[in-house]
Amino acid sequence: MQSAEEYRVAAEPYYRVTDGEDALYEAAYARRMPMMLKGPTGCGKSRFVEYMAWKLNRPLITVACNEDMTASDLVGRFLLDKDGTRWQDGPLTTAARIGAICYLDEIVEARQDTTVVIHPLTDHRRQLPLDKKGELLEAHPDFQLVISYNPGYQSLMKDLKQSTKQRFGALDFDYPEAALEAEIVARETGVDDETAMKLVQIAGRSRNLKGHGLDEGISTRLLVYAGQMIAEGVDPVAACRMTLVTPLTDDPDMRQTLQAAVETFFV
Amino acid sequence: MQSAEEYRVAAEPYYRVTDGEDALYEAAYARRMPMMLKGPTGCGKSRFVEYMAWKLNRPLITVACNEDMTASDLVGRFLLDKDGTRWQDGPLTTAARIGAICYLDEIVEARQDTTVVIHPLTDHRRQLPLDKKGELLEAHPDFQLVISYNPGYQSLMKDLKQSTKQRFGALDFDYPEAALEAEIVARETGVDDETAMKLVQIAGRSRNLKGHGLDEGISTRLLVYAGQMIAEGVDPVAACRMTLVTPLTDDPDMRQTLQAAVETFFV
Amino acid sequence: MQSAEEYRVAAEPYYRVTDGEDALYEAAYARRMPMMLKGPTGCGKSRFVEYMAWKLNRPLITVACNEDMTASDLVGRFLLDKDGTRWQDGPLTTAARIGAICYLDEIVEARQDTTVVIHPLTDHRRQLPLDKKGELLEAHPDFQLVISYNPGYQSLMKDLKQSTKQRFGALDFDYPEAALEAEIVARETGVDDETAMKLVQIAGRSRNLKGHGLDEGISTRLLVYAGQMIAEGVDPVAACRMTLVTPLTDDPDMRQTLQAAVETFFV
Amino acid sequence: MQSAEEYRVAAEPYYRVTDGEDALYEAAYARRMPMMLKGPTGCGKSRFVEYMAWKLNRPLITVACNEDMTASDLVGRFLLDKDGTRWQDGPLTTAARIGAICYLDEIVEARQDTTVVIHPLTDHRRQLPLDKKGELLEAHPDFQLVISYNPGYQSLMKDLKQSTKQRFGALDFDYPEAALEAEIVARETGVDDETAMKLVQIAGRSRNLKGHGLDEGISTRLLVYAGQMIAEGVDPVAACRMTLVTPLTDDPDMRQTLQAAVETFFV
Amino acid sequence: MQSAEEYRVAAEPYYRVTDGEDALYEAAYARRMPMMLKGPTGCGKSRFVEYMAWKLNRPLITVACNEDMTASDLVGRFLLDKDGTRWQDGPLTTAARIGAICYLDEIVEARQDTTVVIHPLTDHRRQLPLDKKGELLEAHPDFQLVISYNPGYQSLMKDLKQSTKQRFGALDFDYPEAALEAEIVARETGVDDETAMKLVQIAGRSRNLKGHGLDEGISTRLLVYAGQMIAEGVDPVAACRMTLVTPLTDDPDMRQTLQAAVETFFV
Amino acid sequence: MQSAEEYRVAAEPYYRVTDGEDALYEAAYARRMPMMLKGPTGCGKSRFVEYMAWKLNRPLITVACNEDMTASDLVGRFLLDKDGTRWQDGPLTTAARIGAICYLDEIVEARQDTTVVIHPLTDHRRQLPLDKKGELLEAHPDFQLVISYNPGYQSLMKDLKQSTKQRFGALDFDYPEAALEAEIVARETGVDDETAMKLVQIAGRSRNLKGHGLDEGISTRLLVYAGQMIAEGVDPVAACRMTLVTPLTDDPDMRQTLQAAVETFFV
C-alpha cells in the first residue's frame, strides 16, 4: 500500500478565495459529499482542489481523464510477476484506501465504465468493488471524490448521465475579477501592476469573443506565460503574440482582432 | 469459493414501503422469479433491494453495469498464476454458487453478451454455463437475479431485447409521496420537518420540469445533500444552489427557474 | 474429453406436440440434417429441442449466442498452463466429439465468424477444422446441429447469409393454441383451469397488438409467471400488472390497453 | 510439419462435368495458375475443387473465410509453450509447404490483410513471407491457390481489389441443367426420377424469383434435403415446406408463391 | 541479425526499360532518395524494383501492405521466450540494418502508424527509433526505402498525408507500349508473336474502358495467363474468357463487350 | 535509465534564423514554457528544434505521433521478463527523467489519451504520473516539452482541445524567404546559385496554388531533392518532374500547371 505522505500537498498553493467557496467546500467535506467543480479551462479549478487539500491537510491524488482510459486504469489491475499475477491498486483505489481526496479532472472525457465505477463510492455505501480481485473495499473515512467538468465543452455525445450527476454537490468557477487576476499575474511573473492589468484587459476582450469566433477566451495561465516572457525581457507585443494570440487560434480574422487588442495596450 | 457472510446486509437499511411492493417481491422470491425494478434515478431502487435482501436474510451482490463490461466481468475469467491459469468467479457466478441475490444495476448499459449470459439463469434451467471453464453451474436454490432499468433513459440503441424482458417480473418505482419524502430527508440529515418539507416542495417543482428542459427532476439523494449542508450551518439558499441547482443543469433559463423555486421557499 | 452423460436430459421435459413437428424432426435427425427453428420469443423452441434430445436419447449442448461471441468461444482455445498451452474444446467441438445435439440459440446475434465456422459441419463433410490446433475433427455419427431464429427481430444488418440458410431444414413455431396453452399454464403453476384460460385470453389480446405498439405479445413464460404469483396468493390484477404489463412496455397507452385487458377478465 | 496424406481426398467425389471445366482447370493447374470459382450458393464449387484435387491426386486444404479471420489465422502464429513460443503453421502455410491445393471459400468475407497475404503466392514469386517468424517460404512446386466468390453477394464494401482479382484465372459456375440436377438428386437421396424432376422444377421456379423477392433461388443442396425427407417417408408437401420454403424466406407473399409451386407438382 | 544474402535477387529479372527510368532510379539511389512508384495494377512496378535491386546488387525486402498491418509488423516486436521476452526485427528494421532496399507495396493500404514510422528514415536523420526496445537505429548507408502507390485507387479516406508524400521522389509507370508488351507476352508464355499481339490489342480495348464501366483494364499479368492457357492447348476464345473476361468483371454488358473484343481477334 | 549523451545533438544543424525566433525560444526555455511550433510541411520546424537543442546543449528526443499511438507508447509499459514484469520508460518519460527537450511531432495525429498525458507536465506541477507503475515522476529541471502542429491539416475531428492549447506558447513558421531558401538549396545540394533560385521560384508558384488545387506547395525538402538530382547530372526538367511534380499530385491539370512552371525556368 502506498503511503499518504507522498500525496500530501507540501506547501500552501497560491489561491485567492472569491466568494466563500472554501467554506462551502469545507461543509461538503465534513459530510464527505462528492463534489463537482464546473468552469472554463484554466480558471483555477485544479488549483482550488490543491488549496483545499492543503487546508484540510488531506493527501490529494489527481487523475487527468481521457477517452481511452478504462476502469482498470482507475481501479487497478493484475500484473504478471515471477510468482504469477500481482494486484496493483489504481489511483482511485489508492485514494480510497489511504483516505485521500481523489480528483478526476475532466471526467466526461472518460469512457462510461470509468464513470460508473465511481457510483458505489458516491452513495451511502462508500464502497469500491474490486471485482477482478474479489475484494469489496470500504472507503477510508477521510476519502472524498471530486470531479471537474467544463460545461462549454460538452457535446451531446459527451455528457454525464443524470444518475451520475445527481451524486455530486457542485460549485461554479469562473475567471477571477480583473483586480484579483492582475494581482495573480503580477505575483506569479514579477511584472509590475500596470503591465499585469494591461494583460488582464486583453484577456477580458478575448473572453467577450467566446462563442463569436473563439472557443475559449485567454486563460489566466496564458496571461502568466505572457508576463513571464515580458519579465524575461521580451518585447511585450512579441510576448503577447507568442503567448496570447498564436496559441489560441489560426483564424486570420480572430488573430487580427486579438493582435489589435494587444496593440491597444502595448503600442 | 467466497463465503455468503461477507455479502450479508448487516443492519436493516432505512426503507419505507409505500404500496405493498415488499409483499409482491416476497411472492416473487418464493418462486425465485427474476425481477426487474423500473424507475428514475435516485428514487430508491437500490435501497429496496438491500432492504429485501436484509428482510429475506439473503446475501446481496451488486454490480453497476456499464457499456464496457464484458460477460467475463460477470461470469469470471482465468488468471495467470505460478502454476498456470487459475479460474476466478465473477460476481454473477459467486451469487449463483452461494445463493445470493444478484443485483445488476442499469443492465441496459452493458453489452449484449452480458445480457445474454443471464438467459439460462432466468428460465426453468437456472444454470450458468461457464463455457471457458467447461462447467455447467446449477444455481443455488436461494439464488435470485434482480435488474434495474430507467425507462426515461433508453434510446433506440439501448433497450433490452424482448427475449430478455420477458424473463422478468417487474415493479415500478417512483419518488416517494411528499410527506414520506420529507420524513426521509429529516431523518437522514437532522434538519427540522419544516425545512425538509420546503426541500421536498422545491424537488416537486423540478420534477414537473422533466421533459420540459430537464432530463430528470431533483432526486431524493440531492435533497439529502441539501439538508446535510443546511445542517452544517450553510445558508439554505447557498446550500440549495450547491446541491439542487448547479449539479442538475447548465442551461441558464433552467437554472433561473430552479433558483426562483428555491427562493420562493427560503427567502 | 467431456462425457456425454453430463449433457443427457435427465427427465422428460414437458412439451405438447401440436402438428407432427416431432415426426418431422425425427426424419431430419435420421439424416442428421441440420435444423433451424423459427418463431417468436418464449414460444417453446428451446423446450422442443430439449424434448427431442430426451426422446432421441441424445446429449444436448445449448449455447446462447450474442454479438460479442467469437468463433473461439464455440470451437475452443488454448489456455496457458504450467507446461505451456493446453487446448480446451468449446461447446460446439464437444458436441461434435461426443455426438450431442448442439443447439445454437439466436444464431444471428453472433458475429459472422461464428456463423461460418459451422459450414463444414453442415454439409456432406461433417467436419470441424480446429485451425488453431491443426486438427480436422470428423463429427461423431450422432452429432446434429440445430439453430434458432426469431424472424420478427432480424434487421437488415443482422440476417443469416443465404449460404448459411441453405444448409438447414426449418420448422416454424408459434404460441400454442389457446386450450393447449391454458393446459400448460395450469399444469406449470397450479392455478385452476378457468384462471389459466383467462390468462391465455389476455395474452391473445396482447399478441394482436404486435406491430401495433408492441414488439412482441405476452409469451407463455410470462403467463406462467402470472399464474405462479396468483398461486402464491397475490391478487390477480396485481399479479398480472407485475408479470404481464410492467415487463412488456413503458408506453403509457400500451400499458393502459393491457391493463384494461387484465381488468376485463379479473375485475 | 503436417503430412500431405491427411489432406488427400480419399474417394472420388460425385461430380458431373458440364462444360469442359475439368480440362480448363487441368490446363490452369499445369501452369499452377491461381484460380477463382464464381457462382451462386450451393451450385457445386466446393465439390468441383474436391473432384479436381482427387483427379489430380493432390491434397486439399479448405478454409471457410469470414470477416473476423486475420492473416495469422491463414499463415500461422506463435503459441506459448513450456520452452517459450512455438510457431504453428496456418492452413495456407501448410498447403504451401506440402504442395496442396488451398481452397479459400468466400474470400471476400475475409479482412483485407487476409487478401493481401496471398499476393506473393499468386505472382511469379510463389513465396509466402512469414514476417513474424522471419521466414520466406518458397511454395512447393505442386501448390496451387483456389478461391471462390459469389458475384450476387458483393456489396460496394465487400469486393476484391483489382490488384487481387487480376491474379486469378476464373471459371463461372451455375446450377446444373435440369436433367443433370434431377439425376444428382435421385442419386444422392434415393427418390425416383419423377420425384427428383419435380423437385428440380420447383427449384427452377424459385430461381426465376431471384432479384424479384428472393436473394437466392433454391440450391441443389436443399433439393437433396427435400429428397431425403421424402425418402424417409415424409409427405412430399411437408418435406418441401420444411426444406425448400421455410429455410429460404420469411416473407409471407414469397412463402405463398413457393408453396404454390410445391403444390403444383405434389398435390 | 538476418543476413543480406538471403534477400539477394539471384537472377536478372526480366524487365524492359522504356524511358530511362533505370538511370533516374540510379541517380536517386546514389543520394539514397526515398522513391515512390506510381501506376496501375500489374504494370511492372514490383518487377522494376526487383530489376533495380539486381542491377545495384542490393538485397531486396518486399512487404505487401494492408489495412490491418501495424507499425509493429514493420518494425518488430518482443516475443515471449523461455528466458522472458526476445526482440524480433520486422522487415523494415532488417532492411535498415543490412542495407537492403525495402519495398512497401501499396503503402496507402496500411494504417497511419505504419506510414508515420517511416518518417525519420526518409529525412536527413535516416534513423528508425525502436521505441519499444529503446534503440535508435541508424540506417545502413546502403539502405533505401521505396513505396508503391496506385493513383486510381485512392479514395478520400485513403491517401498519403502531404507530410509523407513530400519525402519521396516519384516515377510514373504505365502498361508497356504494344510492341514491347507483345514481346513480353511471347517471351513469358511461348505463344507466337501474332497471338501475343492479338492479346495485347484485346487488352488495349479494355484499357479504354477504364472509368467507363471497368475499374482497371486488363493487366500484362492476365495477358500472360491467357498466353499460358493457349500454349497449353486451350482454345484461344476459351482461354481469353477464363483469363481476360471472367476475372475482371461480373457486369453482363461489360462481359459482352470484352467477349466481343476477344472474338474480333480470335474467331 | 538511459543516458542523456545518446540524445545529444552532435553537430550544429544547418538552420538560418529569420525573425528572432531563437531569442524567443531561449526566453521560453528559460521559464521551461511548453512550446508549440505551427507551420506547413517541410518548412523547418523539426530542424529548428534540433538547432535549439544544440544551441542550448540539451538532449533531444523526437516522437512522430500517429493515430494508433497510445499513452503507453509515450509513457512506458511493463515488459515480460524471466523474473516477471519489467518496466520500460517510454520516450516522454525518458525525456522527463534526463532533462531532455521532448519534441512531439504532429501531436494532433495522436489519440486523446496521448494528449492528456502531457497535461501535468505542462502546468505548474511539472509531473508525469506513471499510474501503471505507481510512480509520480517529478520532471528534471531542464526538461521542456515542444509540440508541432500543421494548421492547414486540422479537420473538425482532429484538433487540440482548448485545455491543451492553452498550455503552450506558440511560434509561427513558414517557408524561408526566397534568397534564403536558395542559399539553403545551393548549400545542401551543390547546385549553383542560379539553379537554386530557379527551383525556389518554381516552388513559389506552387505555393500560390495551395487551396486552389494543391493541398500543400512544394516544400524546401523537395527542392533539395531536385537539386540533388541535378547535381547527379540528371536533366533539370526530368529532375523537377521526378521530385517536384510527380510526388505532389495526380491531378492532370495540376500536373500540367506545375510542369509549365518547371519549363518556364528550365527550357
CSV table of N, CA and C in Angstrom, one decimal, chain C residues 43-123:
chain,number,residue,atom,x,y,z
C,43,CYS,N,-41.9,-19.1,-27.2
C,43,CYS,CA,-43.0,-19.9,-27.7
C,43,CYS,C,-42.6,-21.4,-27.6
C,44,GLY,N,-41.5,-21.8,-27.1
C,44,GLY,CA,-41.2,-23.2,-26.9
C,44,GLY,C,-40.1,-23.8,-27.7
C,45,LYS,N,-39.4,-23.0,-28.5
C,45,LYS,CA,-38.3,-23.6,-29.3
C,45,LYS,C,-37.3,-24.4,-28.5
C,46,SER,N,-36.8,-23.7,-27.5
C,46,SER,CA,-35.8,-24.4,-26.6
C,46,SER,C,-36.3,-25.6,-26.0
C,47,ARG,N,-37.5,-25.5,-25.5
C,47,ARG,CA,-38.2,-26.7,-24.9
C,47,ARG,C,-38.3,-27.8,-25.8
C,48,PHE,N,-38.6,-27.5,-27.1
C,48,PHE,CA,-38.8,-28.5,-28.1
C,48,PHE,C,-37.5,-29.3,-28.3
C,49,VAL,N,-36.4,-28.5,-28.4
C,49,VAL,CA,-35.1,-29.2,-28.6
C,49,VAL,C,-34.8,-30.1,-27.4
C,50,GLU,N,-35.0,-29.6,-26.2
C,50,GLU,CA,-34.8,-30.5,-25.1
C,50,GLU,C,-35.6,-31.8,-25.1
C,51,TYR,N,-36.9,-31.6,-25.6
C,51,TYR,CA,-37.8,-32.7,-25.6
C,51,TYR,C,-37.3,-33.7,-26.7
C,52,MET,N,-36.9,-33.2,-27.8
C,52,MET,CA,-36.4,-34.1,-28.9
C,52,MET,C,-35.1,-34.8,-28.4
C,53,ALA,N,-34.2,-34.1,-27.7
C,53,ALA,CA,-33.0,-34.7,-27.3
C,53,ALA,C,-33.3,-35.8,-26.3
C,54,TRP,N,-34.3,-35.6,-25.4
C,54,TRP,CA,-34.7,-36.6,-24.5
C,54,TRP,C,-35.3,-37.8,-25.2
C,55,LYS,N,-36.2,-37.5,-26.2
C,55,LYS,CA,-36.9,-38.6,-26.9
C,55,LYS,C,-35.9,-39.4,-27.7
C,56,LEU,N,-34.9,-38.8,-28.4
C,56,LEU,CA,-33.9,-39.5,-29.2
C,56,LEU,C,-32.7,-40.0,-28.3
C,57,ASN,N,-32.8,-39.6,-27.0
C,57,ASN,CA,-31.8,-40.1,-26.1
C,57,ASN,C,-30.4,-39.6,-26.5
C,58,ARG,N,-30.3,-38.3,-26.9
C,58,ARG,CA,-29.0,-37.8,-27.3
C,58,ARG,C,-28.6,-36.7,-26.2
C,59,PRO,N,-27.3,-36.5,-25.9
C,59,PRO,CA,-26.9,-35.4,-25.1
C,59,PRO,C,-27.3,-34.1,-25.8
C,60,LEU,N,-27.5,-33.0,-25.1
C,60,LEU,CA,-27.8,-31.7,-25.6
C,60,LEU,C,-26.9,-30.6,-25.1
C,61,ILE,N,-26.3,-29.9,-25.9
C,61,ILE,CA,-25.4,-28.8,-25.5
C,61,ILE,C,-26.0,-27.5,-26.1
C,62,THR,N,-26.4,-26.6,-25.2
C,62,THR,CA,-27.1,-25.3,-25.7
C,62,THR,C,-26.1,-24.2,-25.5
C,63,VAL,N,-26.1,-23.3,-26.5
C,63,VAL,CA,-25.3,-22.1,-26.4
C,63,VAL,C,-26.1,-20.9,-26.8
C,64,ALA,N,-26.2,-19.9,-25.9
C,64,ALA,CA,-27.0,-18.7,-26.1
C,64,ALA,C,-26.0,-17.7,-26.9
C,65,CYS,N,-26.3,-17.4,-28.1
C,65,CYS,CA,-25.4,-16.6,-28.9
C,65,CYS,C,-25.5,-15.2,-28.6
C,66,ASN,N,-24.5,-14.4,-28.8
C,66,ASN,CA,-24.5,-13.0,-28.6
C,66,ASN,C,-23.5,-12.3,-29.5
C,67,GLU,N,-23.6,-11.0,-29.6
C,67,GLU,CA,-22.8,-10.3,-30.6
C,67,GLU,C,-21.4,-10.2,-30.3
C,68,ASP,N,-21.0,-10.5,-29.1
C,68,ASP,CA,-19.6,-10.5,-28.7
C,68,ASP,C,-18.9,-11.8,-28.8
C,69,MET,N,-19.7,-12.8,-29.1
C,69,MET,CA,-19.2,-14.2,-29.1
C,69,MET,C,-18.3,-14.4,-30.3
C,70,THR,N,-17.2,-15.0,-30.1
C,70,THR,CA,-16.3,-15.3,-31.2
C,70,THR,C,-16.3,-16.7,-31.6
C,71,ALA,N,-15.7,-17.1,-32.7
C,71,ALA,CA,-15.6,-18.4,-33.1
C,71,ALA,C,-14.9,-19.3,-32.1
C,72,SER,N,-13.9,-18.7,-31.4
C,72,SER,CA,-13.2,-19.4,-30.4
C,72,SER,C,-14.1,-19.8,-29.2
C,73,ASP,N,-15.1,-19.0,-28.9
C,73,ASP,CA,-16.0,-19.3,-27.9
C,73,ASP,C,-16.7,-20.6,-28.2
C,74,LEU,N,-17.0,-20.9,-29.5
C,74,LEU,CA,-17.6,-22.1,-29.9
C,74,LEU,C,-16.7,-23.2,-30.1
C,75,VAL,N,-15.5,-23.0,-30.7
C,75,VAL,CA,-14.7,-24.0,-31.1
C,75,VAL,C,-13.7,-24.5,-30.0
C,76,GLY,N,-13.2,-23.5,-29.3
C,76,GLY,CA,-12.2,-23.8,-28.3
C,76,GLY,C,-11.0,-22.9,-28.4
C,77,ARG,N,-10.1,-23.0,-27.4
C,77,ARG,CA,-8.9,-22.1,-27.4
C,77,ARG,C,-7.8,-22.7,-26.6
C,78,PHE,N,-6.6,-22.2,-26.8
C,78,PHE,CA,-5.5,-22.6,-25.9
C,78,PHE,C,-5.6,-21.8,-24.6
C,79,LEU,N,-5.4,-22.5,-23.5
C,79,LEU,CA,-5.3,-21.9,-22.2
C,79,LEU,C,-3.8,-22.1,-21.8
C,80,LEU,N,-3.4,-21.1,-21.0
C,80,LEU,CA,-2.0,-21.1,-20.5
C,80,LEU,C,-2.0,-22.1,-19.3
C,81,ASP,N,-1.0,-23.0,-19.3
C,81,ASP,CA,-0.9,-23.9,-18.3
C,81,ASP,C,0.6,-23.9,-17.8
C,82,LYS,N,0.8,-24.6,-16.7
C,82,LYS,CA,2.2,-24.6,-16.2
C,82,LYS,C,3.2,-25.3,-17.1
C,83,ASP,N,2.7,-26.1,-18.0
C,83,ASP,CA,3.5,-26.7,-19.0
C,83,ASP,C,3.3,-26.1,-20.4
C,84,GLY,N,2.8,-24.9,-20.4
C,84,GLY,CA,2.6,-24.2,-21.7
C,84,GLY,C,1.2,-24.0,-21.9
C,85,THR,N,0.8,-24.2,-23.2
C,85,THR,CA,-0.6,-24.0,-23.6
C,85,THR,C,-1.3,-25.4,-23.6
C,86,ARG,N,-2.6,-25.4,-23.2
C,86,ARG,CA,-3.4,-26.5,-23.2
C,86,ARG,C,-4.7,-26.2,-24.0
C,87,TRP,N,-5.1,-27.1,-24.9
C,87,TRP,CA,-6.3,-26.8,-25.7
C,87,TRP,C,-7.5,-27.2,-24.9
C,88,GLN,N,-8.5,-26.3,-25.0
C,88,GLN,CA,-9.8,-26.6,-24.4
C,88,GLN,C,-10.9,-26.5,-25.4
C,89,ASP,N,-11.6,-27.6,-25.6
C,89,ASP,CA,-12.7,-27.7,-26.6
C,89,ASP,C,-13.8,-26.7,-26.2
C,90,GLY,N,-14.3,-26.0,-27.2
C,90,GLY,CA,-15.5,-25.2,-26.9
C,90,GLY,C,-16.8,-26.1,-27.0
C,91,PRO,N,-18.0,-25.5,-26.8
C,91,PRO,CA,-19.2,-26.3,-26.7
C,91,PRO,C,-19.5,-27.0,-28.1
C,92,LEU,N,-19.2,-26.3,-29.2
C,92,LEU,CA,-19.5,-26.9,-30.5
C,92,LEU,C,-18.6,-28.1,-30.7
C,93,THR,N,-17.4,-28.0,-30.4
C,93,THR,CA,-16.4,-29.1,-30.6
C,93,THR,C,-16.7,-30.3,-29.7
C,94,THR,N,-17.1,-29.9,-28.4
C,94,THR,CA,-17.5,-31.0,-27.5
C,94,THR,C,-18.7,-31.8,-28.1
C,95,ALA,N,-19.7,-31.0,-28.6
C,95,ALA,CA,-20.8,-31.7,-29.2
C,95,ALA,C,-20.5,-32.6,-30.3
C,96,ALA,N,-19.6,-32.1,-31.2
C,96,ALA,CA,-19.2,-32.8,-32.4
C,96,ALA,C,-18.4,-34.1,-32.0
C,97,ARG,N,-17.6,-34.0,-30.9
C,97,ARG,CA,-16.9,-35.2,-30.4
C,97,ARG,C,-17.7,-36.3,-29.8
C,98,ILE,N,-18.7,-35.8,-29.0
C,98,ILE,CA,-19.4,-36.8,-28.2
C,98,ILE,C,-20.7,-37.2,-28.8
C,99,GLY,N,-21.0,-36.6,-30.0
C,99,GLY,CA,-22.3,-37.0,-30.7
C,99,GLY,C,-23.5,-36.4,-30.0
C,100,ALA,N,-23.4,-35.1,-29.6
C,100,ALA,CA,-24.5,-34.5,-29.0
C,100,ALA,C,-25.3,-33.7,-30.0
C,101,ILE,N,-26.5,-33.3,-29.7
C,101,ILE,CA,-27.2,-32.3,-30.4
C,101,ILE,C,-26.7,-30.9,-29.9
C,102,CYS,N,-26.2,-30.1,-30.8
C,102,CYS,CA,-25.7,-28.8,-30.4
C,102,CYS,C,-26.7,-27.7,-30.8
C,103,TYR,N,-27.3,-27.0,-29.8
C,103,TYR,CA,-28.3,-26.0,-30.1
C,103,TYR,C,-27.8,-24.6,-29.9
C,104,LEU,N,-27.7,-23.9,-31.0
C,104,LEU,CA,-27.2,-22.5,-31.0
C,104,LEU,C,-28.4,-21.6,-31.0
C,105,ASP,N,-28.7,-21.0,-29.9
C,105,ASP,CA,-29.9,-20.2,-29.7
C,105,ASP,C,-29.6,-18.8,-30.2
C,106,GLU,N,-30.5,-18.3,-31.0
C,106,GLU,CA,-30.4,-16.9,-31.6
C,106,GLU,C,-29.1,-16.7,-32.3
C,107,ILE,N,-28.8,-17.6,-33.3
C,107,ILE,CA,-27.6,-17.6,-34.0
C,107,ILE,C,-27.3,-16.3,-34.7
C,108,VAL,N,-28.3,-15.5,-35.1
C,108,VAL,CA,-28.0,-14.3,-35.8
C,108,VAL,C,-27.4,-13.2,-34.9
C,109,GLU,N,-27.5,-13.4,-33.6
C,109,GLU,CA,-26.8,-12.4,-32.7
C,109,GLU,C,-25.3,-12.5,-32.8
C,110,ALA,N,-24.8,-13.7,-33.2
C,110,ALA,CA,-23.4,-13.9,-33.2
C,110,ALA,C,-22.7,-13.2,-34.4
C,111,ARG,N,-21.4,-13.0,-34.3
C,111,ARG,CA,-20.6,-12.5,-35.3
C,111,ARG,C,-20.5,-13.5,-36.5
C,112,GLN,N,-20.1,-13.0,-37.6
C,112,GLN,CA,-20.0,-13.8,-38.8
C,112,GLN,C,-19.1,-15.0,-38.7
C,113,ASP,N,-18.0,-14.8,-38.0
C,113,ASP,CA,-17.1,-15.9,-37.9
C,113,ASP,C,-17.7,-17.1,-37.2
C,114,THR,N,-18.6,-16.8,-36.3
C,114,THR,CA,-19.3,-17.8,-35.6
C,114,THR,C,-20.2,-18.6,-36.5
C,115,THR,N,-20.8,-17.8,-37.4
C,115,THR,CA,-21.7,-18.4,-38.4
C,115,THR,C,-21.0,-19.3,-39.4
C,116,VAL,N,-19.8,-18.8,-39.9
C,116,VAL,CA,-19.1,-19.5,-40.9
C,116,VAL,C,-18.5,-20.8,-40.4
C,117,VAL,N,-18.2,-20.8,-39.1
C,117,VAL,CA,-17.5,-21.9,-38.5
C,117,VAL,C,-18.3,-23.2,-38.6
C,118,ILE,N,-19.6,-23.0,-38.7
C,118,ILE,CA,-20.5,-24.2,-38.7
C,118,ILE,C,-20.6,-24.7,-40.2
C,119,HIS,N,-20.2,-24.0,-41.2
C,119,HIS,CA,-20.4,-24.5,-42.6
C,119,HIS,C,-19.9,-25.9,-42.8
C,120,PRO,N,-18.6,-26.2,-42.5
C,120,PRO,CA,-18.2,-27.6,-42.8
C,120,PRO,C,-18.9,-28.7,-42.0
C,121,LEU,N,-19.5,-28.3,-40.9
C,121,LEU,CA,-20.3,-29.2,-40.1
C,121,LEU,C,-21.7,-29.5,-40.7
C,122,THR,N,-22.1,-28.6,-41.6
C,122,THR,CA,-23.5,-28.7,-42.1
C,122,THR,C,-23.5,-29.0,-43.6
C,123,ASP,N,-22.5,-29.5,-44.2
C,123,ASP,CA,-22.6,-30.1,-45.5
C,123,ASP,C,-22.1,-31.5,-45.5
